[in-house]
Tab-separated table of C-alpha atoms and ligand atoms in Angstrom:
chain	number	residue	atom	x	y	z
A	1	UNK	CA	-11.945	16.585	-5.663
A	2	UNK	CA	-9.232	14.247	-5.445
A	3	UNK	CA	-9.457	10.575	-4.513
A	4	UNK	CA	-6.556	8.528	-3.072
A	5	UNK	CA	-6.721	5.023	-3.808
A	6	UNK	CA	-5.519	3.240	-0.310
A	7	UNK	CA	-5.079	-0.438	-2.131
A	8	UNK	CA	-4.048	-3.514	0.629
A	9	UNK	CA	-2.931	-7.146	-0.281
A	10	UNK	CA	-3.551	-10.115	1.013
A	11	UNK	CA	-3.863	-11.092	4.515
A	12	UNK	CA	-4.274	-7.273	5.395
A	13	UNK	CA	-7.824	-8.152	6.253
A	14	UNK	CA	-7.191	-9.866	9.561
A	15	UNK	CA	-5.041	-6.615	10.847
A	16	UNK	CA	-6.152	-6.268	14.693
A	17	UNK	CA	-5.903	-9.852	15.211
A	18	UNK	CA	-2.451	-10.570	12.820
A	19	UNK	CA	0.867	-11.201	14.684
A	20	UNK	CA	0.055	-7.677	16.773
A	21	UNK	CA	3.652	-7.904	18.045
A	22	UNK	CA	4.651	-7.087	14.420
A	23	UNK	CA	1.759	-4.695	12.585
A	24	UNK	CA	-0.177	-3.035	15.747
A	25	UNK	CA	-3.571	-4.136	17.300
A	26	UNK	CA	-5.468	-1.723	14.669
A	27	UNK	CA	-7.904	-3.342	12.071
A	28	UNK	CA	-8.502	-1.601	8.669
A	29	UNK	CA	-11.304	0.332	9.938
A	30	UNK	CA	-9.576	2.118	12.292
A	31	UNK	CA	-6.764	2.636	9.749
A	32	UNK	CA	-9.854	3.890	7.450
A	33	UNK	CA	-10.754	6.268	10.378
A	34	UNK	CA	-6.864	7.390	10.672
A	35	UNK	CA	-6.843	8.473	6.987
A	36	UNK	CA	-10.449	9.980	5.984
A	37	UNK	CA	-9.530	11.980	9.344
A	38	UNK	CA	-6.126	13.473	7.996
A	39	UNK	CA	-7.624	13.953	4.050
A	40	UNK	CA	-7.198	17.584	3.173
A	41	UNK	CA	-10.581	18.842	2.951
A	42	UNK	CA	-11.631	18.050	-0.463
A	43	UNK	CA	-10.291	14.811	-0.873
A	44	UNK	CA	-12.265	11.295	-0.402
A	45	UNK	CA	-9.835	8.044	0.441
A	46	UNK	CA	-11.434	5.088	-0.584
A	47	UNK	CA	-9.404	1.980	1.477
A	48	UNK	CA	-9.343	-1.779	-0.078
A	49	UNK	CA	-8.459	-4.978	0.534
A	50	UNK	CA	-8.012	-8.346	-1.574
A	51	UNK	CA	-6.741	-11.444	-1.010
A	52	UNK	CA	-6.519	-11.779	-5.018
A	53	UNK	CA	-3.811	-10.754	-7.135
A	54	UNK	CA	-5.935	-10.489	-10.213
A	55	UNK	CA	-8.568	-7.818	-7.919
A	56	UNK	CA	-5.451	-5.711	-7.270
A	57	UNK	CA	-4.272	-5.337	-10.603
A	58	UNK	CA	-7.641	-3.935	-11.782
A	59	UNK	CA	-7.763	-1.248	-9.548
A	60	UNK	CA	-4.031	-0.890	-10.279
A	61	UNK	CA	-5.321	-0.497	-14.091
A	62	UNK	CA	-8.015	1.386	-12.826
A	63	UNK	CA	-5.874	3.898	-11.199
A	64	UNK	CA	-3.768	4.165	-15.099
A	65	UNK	CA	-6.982	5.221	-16.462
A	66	UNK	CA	-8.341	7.477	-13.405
A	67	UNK	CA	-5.011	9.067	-12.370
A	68	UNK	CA	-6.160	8.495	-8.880
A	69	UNK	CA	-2.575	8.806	-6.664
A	70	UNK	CA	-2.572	5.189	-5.108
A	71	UNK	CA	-1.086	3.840	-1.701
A	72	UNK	CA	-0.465	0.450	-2.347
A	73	UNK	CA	0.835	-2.102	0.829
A	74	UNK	CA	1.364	-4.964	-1.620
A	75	UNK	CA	1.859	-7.088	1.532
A	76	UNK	CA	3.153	-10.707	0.756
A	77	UNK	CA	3.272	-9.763	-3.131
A	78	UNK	CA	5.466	-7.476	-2.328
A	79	UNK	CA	8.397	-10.019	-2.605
A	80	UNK	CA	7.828	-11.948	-5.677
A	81	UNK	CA	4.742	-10.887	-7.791
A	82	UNK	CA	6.412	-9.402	-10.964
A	83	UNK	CA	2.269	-9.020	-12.173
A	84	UNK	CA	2.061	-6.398	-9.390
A	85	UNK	CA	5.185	-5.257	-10.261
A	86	UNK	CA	3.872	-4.369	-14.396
A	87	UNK	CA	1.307	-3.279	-13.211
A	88	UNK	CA	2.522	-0.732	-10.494
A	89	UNK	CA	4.846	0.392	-13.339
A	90	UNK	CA	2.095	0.901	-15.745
A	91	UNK	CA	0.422	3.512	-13.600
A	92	UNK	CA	4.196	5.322	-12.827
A	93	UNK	CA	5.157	4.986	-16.577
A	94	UNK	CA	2.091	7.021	-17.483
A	95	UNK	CA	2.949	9.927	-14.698
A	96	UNK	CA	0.573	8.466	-12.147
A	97	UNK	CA	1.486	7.997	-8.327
A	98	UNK	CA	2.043	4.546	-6.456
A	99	UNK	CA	3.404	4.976	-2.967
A	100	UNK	CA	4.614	1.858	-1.529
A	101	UNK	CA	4.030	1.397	2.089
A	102	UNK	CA	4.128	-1.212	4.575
A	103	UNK	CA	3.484	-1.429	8.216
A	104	UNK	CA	6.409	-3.158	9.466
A	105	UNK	CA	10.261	-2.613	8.327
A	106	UNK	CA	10.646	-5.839	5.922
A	107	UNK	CA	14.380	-4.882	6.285
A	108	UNK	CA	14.316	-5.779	9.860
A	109	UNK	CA	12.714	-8.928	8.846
A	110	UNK	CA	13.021	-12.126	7.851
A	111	UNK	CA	15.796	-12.512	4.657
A	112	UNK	CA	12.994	-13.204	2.210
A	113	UNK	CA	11.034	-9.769	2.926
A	114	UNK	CA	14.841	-8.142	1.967
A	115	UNK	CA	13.140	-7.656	-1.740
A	116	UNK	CA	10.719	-5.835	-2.894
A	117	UNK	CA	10.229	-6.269	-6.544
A	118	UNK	CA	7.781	-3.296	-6.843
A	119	UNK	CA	9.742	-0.658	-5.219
A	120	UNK	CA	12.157	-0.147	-8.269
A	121	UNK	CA	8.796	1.484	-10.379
A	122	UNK	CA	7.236	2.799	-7.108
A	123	UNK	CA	7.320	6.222	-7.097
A	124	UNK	CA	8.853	6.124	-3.311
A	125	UNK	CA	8.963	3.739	-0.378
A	126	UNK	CA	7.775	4.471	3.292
A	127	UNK	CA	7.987	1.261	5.516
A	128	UNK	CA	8.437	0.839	9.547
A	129	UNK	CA	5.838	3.647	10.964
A	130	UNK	CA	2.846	1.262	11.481
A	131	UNK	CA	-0.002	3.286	10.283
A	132	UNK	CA	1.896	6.423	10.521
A	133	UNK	CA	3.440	4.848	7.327
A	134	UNK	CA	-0.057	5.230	5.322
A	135	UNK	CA	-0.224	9.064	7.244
A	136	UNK	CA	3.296	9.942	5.683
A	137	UNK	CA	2.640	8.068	2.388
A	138	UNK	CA	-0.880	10.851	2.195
A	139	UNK	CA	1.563	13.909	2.758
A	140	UNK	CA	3.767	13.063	0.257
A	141	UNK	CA	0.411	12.867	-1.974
A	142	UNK	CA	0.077	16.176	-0.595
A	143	UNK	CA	3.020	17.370	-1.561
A	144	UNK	CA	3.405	16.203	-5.005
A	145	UNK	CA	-0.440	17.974	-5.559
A	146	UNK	CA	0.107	21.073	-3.857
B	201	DQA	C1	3.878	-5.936	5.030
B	201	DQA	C2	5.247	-6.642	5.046
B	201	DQA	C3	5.217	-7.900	4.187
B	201	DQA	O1	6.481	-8.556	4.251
B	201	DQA	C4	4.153	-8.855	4.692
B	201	DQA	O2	4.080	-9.982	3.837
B	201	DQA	C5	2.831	-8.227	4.885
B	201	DQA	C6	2.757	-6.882	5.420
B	201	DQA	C7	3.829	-4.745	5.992
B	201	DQA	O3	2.928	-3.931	5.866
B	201	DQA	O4	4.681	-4.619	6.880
B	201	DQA	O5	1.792	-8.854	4.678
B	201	DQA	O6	3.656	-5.449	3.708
């Protein structure tokens, strides 16, 4: 049985109602749906969301004990928390799996969203496919547990 940890930051918790133009008119729920749907059979995803930093970095720490593969959208922490970022790199220094993935293509973005300060101890990046981007984040999962 393997469990993918599908970890959101903050503000993720209004999707469906949050600047649609930009991340879709889907709410975590339905994003929930998306990915229990495409699980290999055998595997459970278990999908969170926090507001708090602090939350996020114990399941982060969670996941370095576990060796649950994790799907992180860091969201706005993405851009400046270097906690995240220790923590992200604890789980890939000790041969565990941290996909980061975001809905939109920060590169497209504003300047600020430019820099990602976890991607450098992510082991990979998928941003720009709306939820498809959590979809292709699973295969790669997939892939890397086949
Ligand atoms: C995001 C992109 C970030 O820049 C932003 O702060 C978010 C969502 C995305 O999924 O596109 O909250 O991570």
């Amino acid at each position: 049985m393997t469990t993918v940890l599908v970890l959101n930051g903050p503000n993720l918790g209004r999707l469906g109602s949050r600047e649609p133009d930009v991340y879709g008119s889907g709410d975590l729920a339905e994003l929930d749906r998306v990915l229990s749907a495409a699980a290999p059979a055998g595997w459970t995803v278990e999908l969170r969301q926090t507001d708090d930093e602090a939350t996020l970095m114990s399941w982060l720490h969670g996941a370095a004990d576990s060796g649950a593969p994790v799907i992180l959208n860091p969201a706005a922490f993405t851009h400046y928390s270097y906690a995240l970022r220790d923590a992200v790199a604890l789980v890939t220094k000790a041969g565990g799996t941290v996909i980061e993935v975001h809905i939109s293509n920060p590169h497209a973005r504003e300047e600020f969203r430019h820099t990602s300060v976890i991607s450098a101890v992510a082991t990979g990046v998928i941003a720009g496919f709306g939820f498809d981007s959590y979809l292709l984040a699973l295969h790669a999962i997939g892939l890397r547990t086949a």
